[in-house]
Amino acid sequence: MSDNQSLRVSQALDNLAKTILEQKDSSSYNEKLRRLEELINMILQINSNGSKMDTTKLDSIIRDKDIEIIEKNHQRYALIPVIPLRQTTAGKHKKKNKIRCSFCNEAGHTRANCEKRLQPQ
């Protein structure tokens, strides 16, 4: 991210943290958590970076009222935990060819390798 984007994201997160701390009693907790997660995902575009918000950890931090706030360069930042998404590294599975023999009509071999055709009678 560029410095400008980082600054905008930090300011937005700071505003979100302030809003959450100021308006704790104005709406239900689950609704606030859902909106916070939605806004953070939208701001950071986390899904495109290959990570997502750790909602269980965020839930416990918000419930305990223990949001860690860091002040840097006269700006206040609230730390929000994120966890990386699982990467699906499994490649495509090669599908086994089910060739049928034109002589005996069984799967697994061709007419050239057919035991029934090659056996002397």
mmCIF file with all atom_site columns, C-alpha atoms in Angstrom:
data_model
loop_
_atom_site.group_PDB
_atom_site.id
_atom_site.type_symbol
_atom_site.label_atom_id
_atom_site.label_alt_id
_atom_site.label_comp_id
_atom_site.label_asym_id
_atom_site.label_entity_id
_atom_site.label_seq_id
_atom_site.pdbx_PDB_ins_code
_atom_site.Cartn_x
_atom_site.Cartn_y
_atom_site.Cartn_z
_atom_site.occupancy
_atom_site.B_iso_or_equiv
_atom_site.pdbx_formal_charge
_atom_site.auth_seq_id
_atom_site.auth_comp_id
_atom_site.auth_asym_id
_atom_site.auth_atom_id
_atom_site.pdbx_PDB_model_num
ATOM 1   C CA . MET A 1 1   ? 0.000   0.000   0.000   1.00 0.00 ? 1   MET A CA 1
ATOM 2   C CA . SER A 1 2   ? 1.186   3.515   -0.637  1.00 0.00 ? 2   SER A CA 1
ATOM 3   C CA . ASP A 1 3   ? 1.743   5.965   2.210   1.00 0.00 ? 3   ASP A CA 1
ATOM 4   C CA . ASN A 1 4   ? -1.403  7.877   1.257   1.00 0.00 ? 4   ASN A CA 1
ATOM 5   C CA . GLN A 1 5   ? -3.525  4.722   1.374   1.00 0.00 ? 5   GLN A CA 1
ATOM 6   C CA . SER A 1 6   ? -1.930  3.672   4.658   1.00 0.00 ? 6   SER A CA 1
ATOM 7   C CA . LEU A 1 7   ? -2.697  7.060   6.153   1.00 0.00 ? 7   LEU A CA 1
ATOM 8   C CA . ARG A 1 8   ? -6.319  6.926   4.944   1.00 0.00 ? 8   ARG A CA 1
ATOM 9   C CA . VAL A 1 9   ? -6.765  3.398   6.289   1.00 0.00 ? 9   VAL A CA 1
ATOM 10  C CA . SER A 1 10  ? -5.202  4.346   9.616   1.00 0.00 ? 10  SER A CA 1
ATOM 11  C CA . GLN A 1 11  ? -7.421  7.411   9.928   1.00 0.00 ? 11  GLN A CA 1
ATOM 12  C CA . ALA A 1 12  ? -10.502 5.384   9.049   1.00 0.00 ? 12  ALA A CA 1
ATOM 13  C CA . LEU A 1 13  ? -9.607  2.717   11.605  1.00 0.00 ? 13  LEU A CA 1
ATOM 14  C CA . ASP A 1 14  ? -8.933  5.420   14.192  1.00 0.00 ? 14  ASP A CA 1
ATOM 15  C CA . ASN A 1 15  ? -12.361 6.916   13.511  1.00 0.00 ? 15  ASN A CA 1
ATOM 16  C CA . LEU A 1 16  ? -13.964 3.487   13.741  1.00 0.00 ? 16  LEU A CA 1
ATOM 17  C CA . ALA A 1 17  ? -12.257 2.757   17.049  1.00 0.00 ? 17  ALA A CA 1
ATOM 18  C CA . LYS A 1 18  ? -13.310 6.150   18.456  1.00 0.00 ? 18  LYS A CA 1
ATOM 19  C CA . THR A 1 19  ? -16.877 5.629   17.267  1.00 0.00 ? 19  THR A CA 1
ATOM 20  C CA . ILE A 1 20  ? -17.036 2.181   18.842  1.00 0.00 ? 20  ILE A CA 1
ATOM 21  C CA . LEU A 1 21  ? -15.667 3.433   22.144  1.00 0.00 ? 21  LEU A CA 1
ATOM 22  C CA . GLU A 1 22  ? -18.008 6.458   22.229  1.00 0.00 ? 22  GLU A CA 1
ATOM 23  C CA . GLN A 1 23  ? -21.217 4.717   21.136  1.00 0.00 ? 23  GLN A CA 1
ATOM 24  C CA . LYS A 1 24  ? -20.991 1.427   23.052  1.00 0.00 ? 24  LYS A CA 1
ATOM 25  C CA . ASP A 1 25  ? -24.505 1.635   24.446  1.00 0.00 ? 25  ASP A CA 1
ATOM 26  C CA . SER A 1 26  ? -26.295 3.051   21.382  1.00 0.00 ? 26  SER A CA 1
ATOM 27  C CA . SER A 1 27  ? -26.838 -0.227  19.467  1.00 0.00 ? 27  SER A CA 1
ATOM 28  C CA . SER A 1 28  ? -26.585 -3.958  20.047  1.00 0.00 ? 28  SER A CA 1
ATOM 29  C CA . TYR A 1 29  ? -23.143 -5.515  20.324  1.00 0.00 ? 29  TYR A CA 1
ATOM 30  C CA . ASN A 1 30  ? -23.554 -8.049  17.501  1.00 0.00 ? 30  ASN A CA 1
ATOM 31  C CA . GLU A 1 31  ? -24.767 -5.413  15.075  1.00 0.00 ? 31  GLU A CA 1
ATOM 32  C CA . LYS A 1 32  ? -21.768 -3.219  15.868  1.00 0.00 ? 32  LYS A CA 1
ATOM 33  C CA . LEU A 1 33  ? -19.388 -6.140  15.433  1.00 0.00 ? 33  LEU A CA 1
ATOM 34  C CA . ARG A 1 34  ? -20.953 -7.047  12.079  1.00 0.00 ? 34  ARG A CA 1
ATOM 35  C CA . ARG A 1 35  ? -20.738 -3.447  10.841  1.00 0.00 ? 35  ARG A CA 1
ATOM 36  C CA . LEU A 1 36  ? -17.167 -3.090  12.083  1.00 0.00 ? 36  LEU A CA 1
ATOM 37  C CA . GLU A 1 37  ? -16.086 -6.252  10.305  1.00 0.00 ? 37  GLU A CA 1
ATOM 38  C CA . GLU A 1 38  ? -17.857 -5.149  7.137   1.00 0.00 ? 38  GLU A CA 1
ATOM 39  C CA . LEU A 1 39  ? -16.235 -1.704  7.183   1.00 0.00 ? 39  LEU A CA 1
ATOM 40  C CA . ILE A 1 40  ? -12.765 -3.019  7.923   1.00 0.00 ? 40  ILE A CA 1
ATOM 41  C CA . ASN A 1 41  ? -12.988 -5.608  5.158   1.00 0.00 ? 41  ASN A CA 1
ATOM 42  C CA . MET A 1 42  ? -14.209 -2.936  2.768   1.00 0.00 ? 42  MET A CA 1
ATOM 43  C CA . ILE A 1 43  ? -11.492 -0.453  3.728   1.00 0.00 ? 43  ILE A CA 1
ATOM 44  C CA . LEU A 1 44  ? -8.575  -2.836  3.710   1.00 0.00 ? 44  LEU A CA 1
ATOM 45  C CA . GLN A 1 45  ? -9.870  -5.078  0.936   1.00 0.00 ? 45  GLN A CA 1
ATOM 46  C CA . ILE A 1 46  ? -8.576  -7.913  3.055   1.00 0.00 ? 46  ILE A CA 1
ATOM 47  C CA . ASN A 1 47  ? -10.022 -10.650 0.898   1.00 0.00 ? 47  ASN A CA 1
ATOM 48  C CA . SER A 1 48  ? -7.869  -9.583  -2.050  1.00 0.00 ? 48  SER A CA 1
ATOM 49  C CA . ASN A 1 49  ? -4.734  -9.695  0.128   1.00 0.00 ? 49  ASN A CA 1
ATOM 50  C CA . GLY A 1 50  ? -5.267  -13.324 1.105   1.00 0.00 ? 50  GLY A CA 1
ATOM 51  C CA . SER A 1 51  ? -6.187  -12.773 4.740   1.00 0.00 ? 51  SER A CA 1
ATOM 52  C CA . LYS A 1 52  ? -9.324  -12.192 6.727   1.00 0.00 ? 52  LYS A CA 1
ATOM 53  C CA . MET A 1 53  ? -10.310 -10.731 10.056  1.00 0.00 ? 53  MET A CA 1
ATOM 54  C CA . ASP A 1 54  ? -9.973  -12.979 13.097  1.00 0.00 ? 54  ASP A CA 1
ATOM 55  C CA . THR A 1 55  ? -13.485 -12.343 14.417  1.00 0.00 ? 55  THR A CA 1
ATOM 56  C CA . THR A 1 56  ? -13.165 -14.561 17.484  1.00 0.00 ? 56  THR A CA 1
ATOM 57  C CA . LYS A 1 57  ? -10.089 -12.708 18.699  1.00 0.00 ? 57  LYS A CA 1
ATOM 58  C CA . LEU A 1 58  ? -11.662 -9.347  17.845  1.00 0.00 ? 58  LEU A CA 1
ATOM 59  C CA . ASP A 1 59  ? -14.825 -10.399 19.658  1.00 0.00 ? 59  ASP A CA 1
ATOM 60  C CA . SER A 1 60  ? -12.928 -11.283 22.827  1.00 0.00 ? 60  SER A CA 1
ATOM 61  C CA . ILE A 1 61  ? -10.877 -8.065  22.689  1.00 0.00 ? 61  ILE A CA 1
ATOM 62  C CA . ILE A 1 62  ? -13.936 -5.853  22.239  1.00 0.00 ? 62  ILE A CA 1
ATOM 63  C CA . ARG A 1 63  ? -15.881 -7.669  24.962  1.00 0.00 ? 63  ARG A CA 1
ATOM 64  C CA . ASP A 1 64  ? -12.992 -7.253  27.394  1.00 0.00 ? 64  ASP A CA 1
ATOM 65  C CA . LYS A 1 65  ? -12.744 -3.559  26.461  1.00 0.00 ? 65  LYS A CA 1
ATOM 66  C CA . ASP A 1 66  ? -9.044  -4.114  25.928  1.00 0.00 ? 66  ASP A CA 1
ATOM 67  C CA . ILE A 1 67  ? -8.495  -2.599  22.499  1.00 0.00 ? 67  ILE A CA 1
ATOM 68  C CA . GLU A 1 68  ? -4.808  -1.845  22.151  1.00 0.00 ? 68  GLU A CA 1
ATOM 69  C CA . ILE A 1 69  ? -4.319  1.711   20.949  1.00 0.00 ? 69  ILE A CA 1
ATOM 70  C CA . ILE A 1 70  ? -0.938  2.928   19.737  1.00 0.00 ? 70  ILE A CA 1
ATOM 71  C CA . GLU A 1 71  ? -0.020  6.571   19.268  1.00 0.00 ? 71  GLU A CA 1
ATOM 72  C CA . LYS A 1 72  ? 2.498   7.322   16.546  1.00 0.00 ? 72  LYS A CA 1
ATOM 73  C CA . ASN A 1 73  ? 3.278   10.713  15.000  1.00 0.00 ? 73  ASN A CA 1
ATOM 74  C CA . HIS A 1 74  ? 0.389   12.290  16.936  1.00 0.00 ? 74  HIS A CA 1
ATOM 75  C CA . GLN A 1 75  ? -2.052  9.749   15.444  1.00 0.00 ? 75  GLN A CA 1
ATOM 76  C CA . ARG A 1 76  ? -3.880  7.097   17.457  1.00 0.00 ? 76  ARG A CA 1
ATOM 77  C CA . TYR A 1 77  ? -4.301  3.616   15.957  1.00 0.00 ? 77  TYR A CA 1
ATOM 78  C CA . ALA A 1 78  ? -6.385  0.698   17.209  1.00 0.00 ? 78  ALA A CA 1
ATOM 79  C CA . LEU A 1 79  ? -4.869  -2.719  16.560  1.00 0.00 ? 79  LEU A CA 1
ATOM 80  C CA . ILE A 1 80  ? -7.241  -5.237  14.993  1.00 0.00 ? 80  ILE A CA 1
ATOM 81  C CA . PRO A 1 81  ? -6.137  -8.882  14.656  1.00 0.00 ? 81  PRO A CA 1
ATOM 82  C CA . VAL A 1 82  ? -6.147  -10.554 11.234  1.00 0.00 ? 82  VAL A CA 1
ATOM 83  C CA . ILE A 1 83  ? -5.411  -14.140 10.249  1.00 0.00 ? 83  ILE A CA 1
ATOM 84  C CA . PRO A 1 84  ? -4.226  -15.361 6.834   1.00 0.00 ? 84  PRO A CA 1
ATOM 85  C CA . LEU A 1 85  ? -6.600  -17.374 4.674   1.00 0.00 ? 85  LEU A CA 1
ATOM 86  C CA . ARG A 1 86  ? -5.738  -20.940 3.831   1.00 0.00 ? 86  ARG A CA 1
ATOM 87  C CA . GLN A 1 87  ? -4.150  -21.242 0.454   1.00 0.00 ? 87  GLN A CA 1
ATOM 88  C CA . THR A 1 88  ? -5.392  -24.111 -1.661  1.00 0.00 ? 88  THR A CA 1
ATOM 89  C CA . THR A 1 89  ? -2.117  -25.468 -2.974  1.00 0.00 ? 89  THR A CA 1
ATOM 90  C CA . ALA A 1 90  ? -3.565  -28.743 -4.182  1.00 0.00 ? 90  ALA A CA 1
ATOM 91  C CA . GLY A 1 91  ? -3.255  -28.851 -7.948  1.00 0.00 ? 91  GLY A CA 1
ATOM 92  C CA . LYS A 1 92  ? -5.679  -30.331 -10.363 1.00 0.00 ? 92  LYS A CA 1
ATOM 93  C CA . HIS A 1 93  ? -6.076  -34.046 -10.013 1.00 0.00 ? 93  HIS A CA 1
ATOM 94  C CA . LYS A 1 94  ? -5.509  -35.840 -13.255 1.00 0.00 ? 94  LYS A CA 1
ATOM 95  C CA . LYS A 1 95  ? -8.588  -37.775 -14.168 1.00 0.00 ? 95  LYS A CA 1
ATOM 96  C CA . LYS A 1 96  ? -7.924  -41.366 -15.049 1.00 0.00 ? 96  LYS A CA 1
ATOM 97  C CA . ASN A 1 97  ? -8.808  -42.188 -18.640 1.00 0.00 ? 97  ASN A CA 1
ATOM 98  C CA . LYS A 1 98  ? -11.526 -44.813 -18.797 1.00 0.00 ? 98  LYS A CA 1
ATOM 99  C CA . ILE A 1 99  ? -10.858 -46.214 -22.239 1.00 0.00 ? 99  ILE A CA 1
ATOM 100 C CA . ARG A 1 100 ? -13.070 -49.146 -23.160 1.00 0.00 ? 100 ARG A CA 1
ATOM 101 C CA . CYS A 1 101 ? -11.878 -52.057 -25.232 1.00 0.00 ? 101 CYS A CA 1
ATOM 102 C CA . SER A 1 102 ? -13.714 -52.322 -28.542 1.00 0.00 ? 102 SER A CA 1
ATOM 103 C CA . PHE A 1 103 ? -13.405 -56.146 -28.497 1.00 0.00 ? 103 PHE A CA 1
ATOM 104 C CA . CYS A 1 104 ? -14.646 -57.122 -24.999 1.00 0.00 ? 104 CYS A CA 1
ATOM 105 C CA . ASN A 1 105 ? -16.104 -53.741 -24.021 1.00 0.00 ? 105 ASN A CA 1
ATOM 106 C CA . GLU A 1 106 ? -14.288 -53.683 -20.635 1.00 0.00 ? 106 GLU A CA 1
ATOM 107 C CA . ALA A 1 107 ? -12.710 -50.505 -19.263 1.00 0.00 ? 107 ALA A CA 1
ATOM 108 C CA . GLY A 1 108 ? -8.975  -50.202 -18.646 1.00 0.00 ? 108 GLY A CA 1
ATOM 109 C CA . HIS A 1 109 ? -7.346  -51.435 -21.843 1.00 0.00 ? 109 HIS A CA 1
ATOM 110 C CA . THR A 1 110 ? -7.488  -51.079 -25.605 1.00 0.00 ? 110 THR A CA 1
ATOM 111 C CA . ARG A 1 111 ? -8.197  -53.687 -28.253 1.00 0.00 ? 111 ARG A CA 1
ATOM 112 C CA . ALA A 1 112 ? -4.459  -54.050 -28.945 1.00 0.00 ? 112 ALA A CA 1
ATOM 113 C CA . ASN A 1 113 ? -3.853  -55.179 -25.343 1.00 0.00 ? 113 ASN A CA 1
ATOM 114 C CA . CYS A 1 114 ? -7.053  -57.202 -24.872 1.00 0.00 ? 114 CYS A CA 1
ATOM 115 C CA . GLU A 1 115 ? -6.330  -60.543 -23.121 1.00 0.00 ? 115 GLU A CA 1
ATOM 116 C CA . LYS A 1 116 ? -9.487  -62.162 -24.512 1.00 0.00 ? 116 LYS A CA 1
ATOM 117 C CA . ARG A 1 117 ? -8.499  -61.326 -28.073 1.00 0.00 ? 117 ARG A CA 1
ATOM 118 C CA . LEU A 1 118 ? -4.864  -62.385 -27.609 1.00 0.00 ? 118 LEU A CA 1
ATOM 119 C CA . GLN A 1 119 ? -5.627  -65.764 -25.972 1.00 0.00 ? 119 GLN A CA 1
ATOM 120 C CA . PRO A 1 120 ? -5.495  -68.722 -28.341 1.00 0.00 ? 120 PRO A CA 1
ATOM 121 C CA . GLN A 1 121 ? -8.698  -70.702 -28.442 1.00 0.00 ? 121 GLN A CA 1
#
